[in-house]
Coordinates of C-alpha atoms in Angstrom, one line a residue:
X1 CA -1.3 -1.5 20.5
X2 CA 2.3 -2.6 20.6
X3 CA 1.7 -4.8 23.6
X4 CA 2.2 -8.6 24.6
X5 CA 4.6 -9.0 21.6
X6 CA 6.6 -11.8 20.3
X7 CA 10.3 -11.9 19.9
X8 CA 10.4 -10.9 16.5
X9 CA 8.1 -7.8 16.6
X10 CA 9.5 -6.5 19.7
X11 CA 13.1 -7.0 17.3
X12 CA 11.5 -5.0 14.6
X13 CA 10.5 -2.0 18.0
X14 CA 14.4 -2.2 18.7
X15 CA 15.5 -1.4 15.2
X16 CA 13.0 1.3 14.4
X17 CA 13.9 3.1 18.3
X18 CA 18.2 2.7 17.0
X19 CA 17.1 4.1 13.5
X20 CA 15.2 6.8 14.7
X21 CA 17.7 8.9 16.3
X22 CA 20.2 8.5 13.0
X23 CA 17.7 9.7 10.9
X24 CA 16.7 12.6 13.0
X25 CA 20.8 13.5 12.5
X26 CA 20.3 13.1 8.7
X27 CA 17.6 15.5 8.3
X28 CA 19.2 18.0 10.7
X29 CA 22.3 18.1 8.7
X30 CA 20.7 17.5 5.3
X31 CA 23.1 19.7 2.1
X32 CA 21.8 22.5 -0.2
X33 CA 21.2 19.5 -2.3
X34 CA 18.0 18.9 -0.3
X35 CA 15.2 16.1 -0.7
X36 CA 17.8 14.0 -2.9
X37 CA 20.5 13.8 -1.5
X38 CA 18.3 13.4 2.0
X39 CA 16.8 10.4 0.7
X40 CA 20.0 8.9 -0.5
X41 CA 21.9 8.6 3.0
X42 CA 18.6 7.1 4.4
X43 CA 18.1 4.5 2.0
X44 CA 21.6 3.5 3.1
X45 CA 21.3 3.8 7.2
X46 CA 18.0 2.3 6.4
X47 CA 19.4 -0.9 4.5
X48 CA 22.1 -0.7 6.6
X49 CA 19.1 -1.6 9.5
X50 CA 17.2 -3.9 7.8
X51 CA 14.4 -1.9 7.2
X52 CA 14.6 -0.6 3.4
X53 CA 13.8 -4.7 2.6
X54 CA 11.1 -4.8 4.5
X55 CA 8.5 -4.1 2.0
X56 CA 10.4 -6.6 -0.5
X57 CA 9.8 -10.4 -0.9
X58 CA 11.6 -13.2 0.4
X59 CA 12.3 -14.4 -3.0
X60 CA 14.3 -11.2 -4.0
X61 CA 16.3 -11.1 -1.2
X62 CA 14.0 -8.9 0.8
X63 CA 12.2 -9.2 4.1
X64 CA 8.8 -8.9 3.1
X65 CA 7.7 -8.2 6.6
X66 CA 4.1 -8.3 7.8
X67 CA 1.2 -6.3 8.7
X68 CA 2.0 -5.4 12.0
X69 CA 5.9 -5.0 11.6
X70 CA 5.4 -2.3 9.1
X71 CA 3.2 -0.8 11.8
X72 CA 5.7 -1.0 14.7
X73 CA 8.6 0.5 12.7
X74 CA 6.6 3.2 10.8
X75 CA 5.0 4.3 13.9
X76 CA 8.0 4.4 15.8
X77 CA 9.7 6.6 13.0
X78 CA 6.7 8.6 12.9
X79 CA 6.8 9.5 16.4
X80 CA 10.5 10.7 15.8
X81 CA 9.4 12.7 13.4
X82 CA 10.8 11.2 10.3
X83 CA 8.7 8.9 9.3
X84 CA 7.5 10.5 5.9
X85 CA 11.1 10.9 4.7
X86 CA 11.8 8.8 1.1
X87 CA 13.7 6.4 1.1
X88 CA 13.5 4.5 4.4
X89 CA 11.5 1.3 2.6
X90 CA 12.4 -0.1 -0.6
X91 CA 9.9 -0.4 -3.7
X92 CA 7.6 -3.2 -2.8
X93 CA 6.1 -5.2 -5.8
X94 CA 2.7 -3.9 -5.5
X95 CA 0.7 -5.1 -8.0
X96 CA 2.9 -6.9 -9.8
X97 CA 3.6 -9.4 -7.2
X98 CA 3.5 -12.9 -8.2
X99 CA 3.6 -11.8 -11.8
X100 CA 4.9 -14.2 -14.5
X101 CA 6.9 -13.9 -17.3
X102 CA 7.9 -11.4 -19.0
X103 CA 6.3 -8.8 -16.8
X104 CA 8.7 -10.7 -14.3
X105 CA 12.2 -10.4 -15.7
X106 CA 11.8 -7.5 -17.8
X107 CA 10.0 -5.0 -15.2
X108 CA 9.6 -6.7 -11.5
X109 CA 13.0 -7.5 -10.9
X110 CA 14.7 -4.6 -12.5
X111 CA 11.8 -2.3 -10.3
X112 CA 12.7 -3.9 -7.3
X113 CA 16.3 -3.7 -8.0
X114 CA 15.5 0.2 -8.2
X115 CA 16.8 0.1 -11.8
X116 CA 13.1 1.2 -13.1
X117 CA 10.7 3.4 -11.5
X118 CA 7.1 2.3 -11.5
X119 CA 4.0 5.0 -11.2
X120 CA 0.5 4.0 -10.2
X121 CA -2.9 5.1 -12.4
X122 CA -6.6 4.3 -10.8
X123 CA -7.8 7.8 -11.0
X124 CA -9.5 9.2 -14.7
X125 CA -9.6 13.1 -14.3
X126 CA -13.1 14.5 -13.0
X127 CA -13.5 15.6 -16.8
X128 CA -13.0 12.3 -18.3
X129 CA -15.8 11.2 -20.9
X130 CA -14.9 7.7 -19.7
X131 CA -12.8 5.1 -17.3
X132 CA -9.6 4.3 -19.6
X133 CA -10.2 1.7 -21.5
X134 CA -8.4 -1.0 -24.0
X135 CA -9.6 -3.5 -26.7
X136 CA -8.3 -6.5 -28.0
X137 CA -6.6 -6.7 -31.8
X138 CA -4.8 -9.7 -31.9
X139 CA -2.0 -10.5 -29.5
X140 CA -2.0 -6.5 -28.8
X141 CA -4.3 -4.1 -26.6
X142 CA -4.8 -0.9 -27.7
X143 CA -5.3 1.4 -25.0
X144 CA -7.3 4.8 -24.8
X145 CA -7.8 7.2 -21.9
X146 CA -6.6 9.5 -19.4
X147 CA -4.9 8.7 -15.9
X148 CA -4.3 12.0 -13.1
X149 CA -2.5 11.5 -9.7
X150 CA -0.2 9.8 -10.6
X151 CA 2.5 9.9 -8.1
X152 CA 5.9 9.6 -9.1
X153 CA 5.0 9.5 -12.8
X154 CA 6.7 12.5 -14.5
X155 CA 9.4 10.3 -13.4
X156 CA 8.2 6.5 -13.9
X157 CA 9.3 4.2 -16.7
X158 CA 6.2 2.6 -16.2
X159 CA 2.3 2.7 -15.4
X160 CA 0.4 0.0 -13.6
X161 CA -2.5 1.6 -14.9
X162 CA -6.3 -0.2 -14.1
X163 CA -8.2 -0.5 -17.8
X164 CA -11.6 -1.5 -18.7
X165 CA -10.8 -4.3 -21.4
X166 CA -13.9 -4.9 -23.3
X167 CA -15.4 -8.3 -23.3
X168 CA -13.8 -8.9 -20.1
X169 CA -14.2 -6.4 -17.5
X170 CA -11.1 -4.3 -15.2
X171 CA -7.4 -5.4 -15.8
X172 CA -4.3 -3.9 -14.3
X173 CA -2.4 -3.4 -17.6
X174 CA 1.4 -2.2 -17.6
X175 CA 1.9 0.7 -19.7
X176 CA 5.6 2.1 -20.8
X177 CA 5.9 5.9 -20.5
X178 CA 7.6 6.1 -23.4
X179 CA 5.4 4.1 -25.8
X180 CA 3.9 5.7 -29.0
X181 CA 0.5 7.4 -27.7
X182 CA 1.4 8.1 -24.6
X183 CA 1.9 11.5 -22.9
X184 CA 2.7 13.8 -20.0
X185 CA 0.5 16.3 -20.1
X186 CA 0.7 17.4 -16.5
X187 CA 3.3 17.8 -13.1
X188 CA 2.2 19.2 -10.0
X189 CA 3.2 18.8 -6.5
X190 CA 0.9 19.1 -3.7
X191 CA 0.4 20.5 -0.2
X192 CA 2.4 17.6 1.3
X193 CA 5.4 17.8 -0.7
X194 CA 4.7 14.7 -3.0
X195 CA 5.0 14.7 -6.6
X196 CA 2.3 13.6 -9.3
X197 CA 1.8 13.4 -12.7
X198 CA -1.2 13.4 -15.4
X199 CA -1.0 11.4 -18.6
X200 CA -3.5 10.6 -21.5
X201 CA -3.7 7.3 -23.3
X202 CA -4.5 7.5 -27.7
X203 CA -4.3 4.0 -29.2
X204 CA -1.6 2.8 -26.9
X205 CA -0.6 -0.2 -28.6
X206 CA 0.9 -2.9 -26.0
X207 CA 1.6 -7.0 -26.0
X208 CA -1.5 -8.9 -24.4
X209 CA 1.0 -9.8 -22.5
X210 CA 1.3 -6.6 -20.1
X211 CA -2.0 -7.6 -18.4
X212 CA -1.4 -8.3 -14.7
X213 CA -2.9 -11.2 -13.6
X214 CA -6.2 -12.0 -15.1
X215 CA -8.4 -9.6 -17.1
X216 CA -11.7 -8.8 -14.9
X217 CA -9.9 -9.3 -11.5
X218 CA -7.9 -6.1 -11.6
X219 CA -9.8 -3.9 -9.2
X220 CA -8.9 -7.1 -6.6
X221 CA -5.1 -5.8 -7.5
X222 CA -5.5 -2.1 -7.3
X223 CA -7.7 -2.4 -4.0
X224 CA -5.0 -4.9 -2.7
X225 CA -2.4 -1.9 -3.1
X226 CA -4.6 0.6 -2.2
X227 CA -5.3 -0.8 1.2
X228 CA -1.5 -1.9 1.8
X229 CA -1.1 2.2 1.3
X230 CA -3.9 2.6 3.8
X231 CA -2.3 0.8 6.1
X232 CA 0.8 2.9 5.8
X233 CA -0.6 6.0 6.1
X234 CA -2.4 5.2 9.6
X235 CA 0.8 4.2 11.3
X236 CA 2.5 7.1 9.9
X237 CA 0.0 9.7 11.2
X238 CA -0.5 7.4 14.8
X239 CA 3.1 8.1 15.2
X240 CA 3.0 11.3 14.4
X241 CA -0.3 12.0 16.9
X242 CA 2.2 11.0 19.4
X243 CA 5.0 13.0 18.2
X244 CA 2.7 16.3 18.5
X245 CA 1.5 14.9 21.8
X246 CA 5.4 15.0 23.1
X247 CA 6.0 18.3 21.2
X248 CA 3.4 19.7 23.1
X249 CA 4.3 18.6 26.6
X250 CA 7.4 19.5 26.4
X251 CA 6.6 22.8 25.7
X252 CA 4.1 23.3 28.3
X253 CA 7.0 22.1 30.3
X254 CA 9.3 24.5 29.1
X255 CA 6.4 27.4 29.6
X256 CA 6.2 26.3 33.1
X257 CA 9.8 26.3 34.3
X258 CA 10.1 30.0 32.5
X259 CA 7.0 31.5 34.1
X260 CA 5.8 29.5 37.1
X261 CA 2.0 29.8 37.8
X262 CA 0.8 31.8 39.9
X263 CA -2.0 29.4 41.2
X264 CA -0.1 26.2 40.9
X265 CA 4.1 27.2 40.9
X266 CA 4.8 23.5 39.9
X267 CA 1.8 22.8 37.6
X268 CA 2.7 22.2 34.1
X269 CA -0.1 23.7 32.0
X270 CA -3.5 25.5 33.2
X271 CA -6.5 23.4 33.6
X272 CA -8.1 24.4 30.5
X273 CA -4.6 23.3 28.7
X274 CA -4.8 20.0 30.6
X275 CA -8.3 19.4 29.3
X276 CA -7.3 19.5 25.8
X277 CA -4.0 17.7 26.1
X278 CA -6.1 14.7 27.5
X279 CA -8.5 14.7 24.9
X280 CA -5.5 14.8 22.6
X281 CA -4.3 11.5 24.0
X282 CA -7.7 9.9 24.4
X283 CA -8.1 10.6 20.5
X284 CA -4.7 9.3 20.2
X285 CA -4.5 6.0 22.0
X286 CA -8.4 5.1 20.3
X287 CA -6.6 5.7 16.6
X288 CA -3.6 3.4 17.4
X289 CA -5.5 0.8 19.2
X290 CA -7.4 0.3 16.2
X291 CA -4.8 0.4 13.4
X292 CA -2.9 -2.5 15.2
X293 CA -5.6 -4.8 15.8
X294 CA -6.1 -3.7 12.2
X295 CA -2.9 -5.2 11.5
X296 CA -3.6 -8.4 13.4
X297 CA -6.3 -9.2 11.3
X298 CA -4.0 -8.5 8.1
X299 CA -1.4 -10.7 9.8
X300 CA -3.8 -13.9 10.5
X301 CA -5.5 -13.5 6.7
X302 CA -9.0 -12.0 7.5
X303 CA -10.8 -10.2 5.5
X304 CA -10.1 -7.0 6.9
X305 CA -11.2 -4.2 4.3
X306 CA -13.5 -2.1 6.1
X307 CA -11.2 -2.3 9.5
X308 CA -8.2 -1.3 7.2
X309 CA -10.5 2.0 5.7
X310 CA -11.7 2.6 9.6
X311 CA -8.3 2.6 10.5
X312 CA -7.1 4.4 7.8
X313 CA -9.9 7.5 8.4
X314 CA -9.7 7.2 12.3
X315 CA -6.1 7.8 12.1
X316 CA -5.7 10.6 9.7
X317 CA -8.8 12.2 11.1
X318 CA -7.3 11.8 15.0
X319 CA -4.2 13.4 13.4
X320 CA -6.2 16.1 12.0
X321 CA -7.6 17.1 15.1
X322 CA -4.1 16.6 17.4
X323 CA -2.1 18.9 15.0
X324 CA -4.4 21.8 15.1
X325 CA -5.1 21.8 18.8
X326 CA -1.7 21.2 19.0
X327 CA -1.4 24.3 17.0
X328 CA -3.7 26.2 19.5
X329 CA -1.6 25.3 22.8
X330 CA 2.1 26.1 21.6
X331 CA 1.3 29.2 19.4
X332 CA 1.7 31.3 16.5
X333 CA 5.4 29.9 16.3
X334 CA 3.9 26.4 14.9
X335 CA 3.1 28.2 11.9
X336 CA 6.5 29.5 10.8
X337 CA 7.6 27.3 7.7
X338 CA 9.6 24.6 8.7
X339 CA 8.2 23.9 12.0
X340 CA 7.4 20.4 12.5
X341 CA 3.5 21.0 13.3
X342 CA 3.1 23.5 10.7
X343 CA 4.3 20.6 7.9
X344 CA 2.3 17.9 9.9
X345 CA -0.7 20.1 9.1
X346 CA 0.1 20.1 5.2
X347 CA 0.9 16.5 5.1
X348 CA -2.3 15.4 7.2
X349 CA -4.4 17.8 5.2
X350 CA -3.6 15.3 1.9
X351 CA -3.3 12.4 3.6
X352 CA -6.7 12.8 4.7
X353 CA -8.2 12.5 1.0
X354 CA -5.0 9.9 -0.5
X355 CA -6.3 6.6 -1.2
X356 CA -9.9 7.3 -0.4
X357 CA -11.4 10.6 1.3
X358 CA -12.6 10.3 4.7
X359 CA -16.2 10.5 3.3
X360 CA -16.3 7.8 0.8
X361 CA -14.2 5.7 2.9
X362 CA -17.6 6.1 5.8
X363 CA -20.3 5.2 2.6
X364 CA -17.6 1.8 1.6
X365 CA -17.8 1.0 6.0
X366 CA -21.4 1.6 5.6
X367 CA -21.7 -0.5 2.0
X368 CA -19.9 -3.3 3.9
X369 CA -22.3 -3.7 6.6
X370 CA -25.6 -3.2 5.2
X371 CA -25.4 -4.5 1.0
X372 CA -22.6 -7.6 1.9
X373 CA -22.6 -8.0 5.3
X374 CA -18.7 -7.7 6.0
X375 CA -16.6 -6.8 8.7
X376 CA -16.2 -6.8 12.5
X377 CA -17.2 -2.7 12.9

């Protein structure tokens, strides 16, 4: 929980609770041009606060803010209910951090500058004959393969895309969308609102030098990226578990005042309301207790993998369960398009399986404990 904090993560509470309220204004008002021009004005009230450079590194000018900070501010924004709007954090370097040259000048910094747009493959189709894969012919790779859910990617100028180089195991490998062999084949958005892409990989020819890092220490990479995205979608849907919770008070409270009970006149909410409004919070308050010790252990360098996918499935799960109770107390009206609960339950429905479904994520917790012995749960 957001308690006994320092100076500086009780500065970063401050910011997200002044940021909040301007980008509950921006949506409110947002033009016909919709999502874009949305996402424009609060990349600049988010700069403007500090917050867009958050996800950036020092070394480029950015904040690159910890483990809990991230929590603090996306919670905070989730519980106003913007939280899943684009643009409030910059592009963070993901994979590619620490890279060296020429990955560095001619792709990190113009990424992180937002000059380039960067799209991330780990997932083959369920139809693939194989994982993609690349071999070595000279100074080149040559790459073959298939790549789905990839989000952002109809739109990316590039792919960190994980590859099985033969002879030396799983590489993150950088792949240009518009090199020779490689193709689109597939957009679709999902129930969220988020936009992917599906691309296939024949004899991709690319410099040795677009492996990330070391070849055979690329799932370390992805995973790294993977759980930093973990962490991101717990905070988002603790904070949104207490925006439903507030939603839902208030109108019981606004029930009450209209038709006072006839067995309590100042009661807010019958008994059996009550009841599940508690267990609401009780599911709650576990699910965000555990994402920010989760994020203490991130903060003090512990190997925290199977508390990040706890955290990660104990939120979005919690979430699950608030919205549609939720739902059930304030009526058929949460199901009318456009009303706050009614998207929560799209967005939670995919965040539930994004980066890891709540079921393998429970078989990884369990592989942790009983084949390497790992983790505090």
């Amino acid at each position: 929980m957001p308690d006994f904090l320092d100076a500086r993560h009780q500065r970063w509470l401050e910011v997200a609770e002044q940021l909040a309220p301007e980008l509950v204004t921006l949506a409110d008002h947002a033009g016909a041009d919709g999502d874009s021009e949305l996402a424009g004005a609060v990349r600049e009230a988010s700069k403007a606060a500090g917050v867009f450079a958050m996800t950036q590194p020092a070394a480029f000018g950015g904040t690159e803010a910890g483990a809990l900070a991230l929590c603090i501010v996306r919670d905070t924004l989730a519980r106003h209910g913007v939280g899943h709007l684009g643009g409030v954090f910059g592009p963070s370097p993901g994979v590619l951090a620490q890279v060296g040259e020429p990955l560095r000048s001619r792709f990190l910094l113009p990424y992180l500058a937002g000059d380039l747009r960067g799209g991330f493959g780990f997932t083959e189709p369920s139809d693939a004959p194989r994982p993609t894969w690349a071999r070595r012919d000279g100074d080149e790779l040559v790459v073959n393969g298939q790549k789905s859910y990839v989000t952002g990617g109809a739109e990316a100028d590039f792919i960190n895309a994980l590859v099985e180089v033969e002879g030396a195991g799983p590489a993150m490998v950088l792949i240009e969308t518009n090199r020779g062999g490689v193709t689109l084949t597939q957009r679709f958005a999902t129930l969220d609102g988020s936009h992917h892409a599906a691309f296939t990989f024949a004899d991709v020819r690319l410099p040795a030098t677009h492996v990330i890092g070391e070849a055979g220490r690329g799932m370390g990479r992805a995973l790294a990226q993977i759980s930093a995205t973990r962490m991101a979608i717990a905070a988002d849907c603790v904070g949104q578990c207490r925006f439903a919770l507030q939603l839902v008070a208030d109108t019981l409270a606004a029930r009450a005042a209209r038709h006072a009970l006839e067995d309590h006149p100042n009661a807010v909410g019958t008994a059996p309301e009550r009841i599940t409004l508690g267990n609401m919070r009780i599911a709650a308050y576990a699910a965000r207790s555990a994402l920010y010790r989760t994020a203490r252990l991130v903060d003090a360098d512990e190997n925290a993998v199977n508390e990040v996918m706890a955290a990660k499935s104990l939120a979005t799960e919690t979430l699950s369960r608030v919205c549609d109770d939720a739902i059930g107390l304030v009526g058929g009206t949460a199901l009318i398009d456009g009303h706050p609960l009614a998207d929560m339950l799209r967005r939670v429905r995919a965040m539930r399986l994004a980066e890891g479904p709540t079921e393998v994520l429970a078989a990884n917790v369990s592989r942790g404990h009983l084949d390497l012995g790992l983790g505090r749960i």
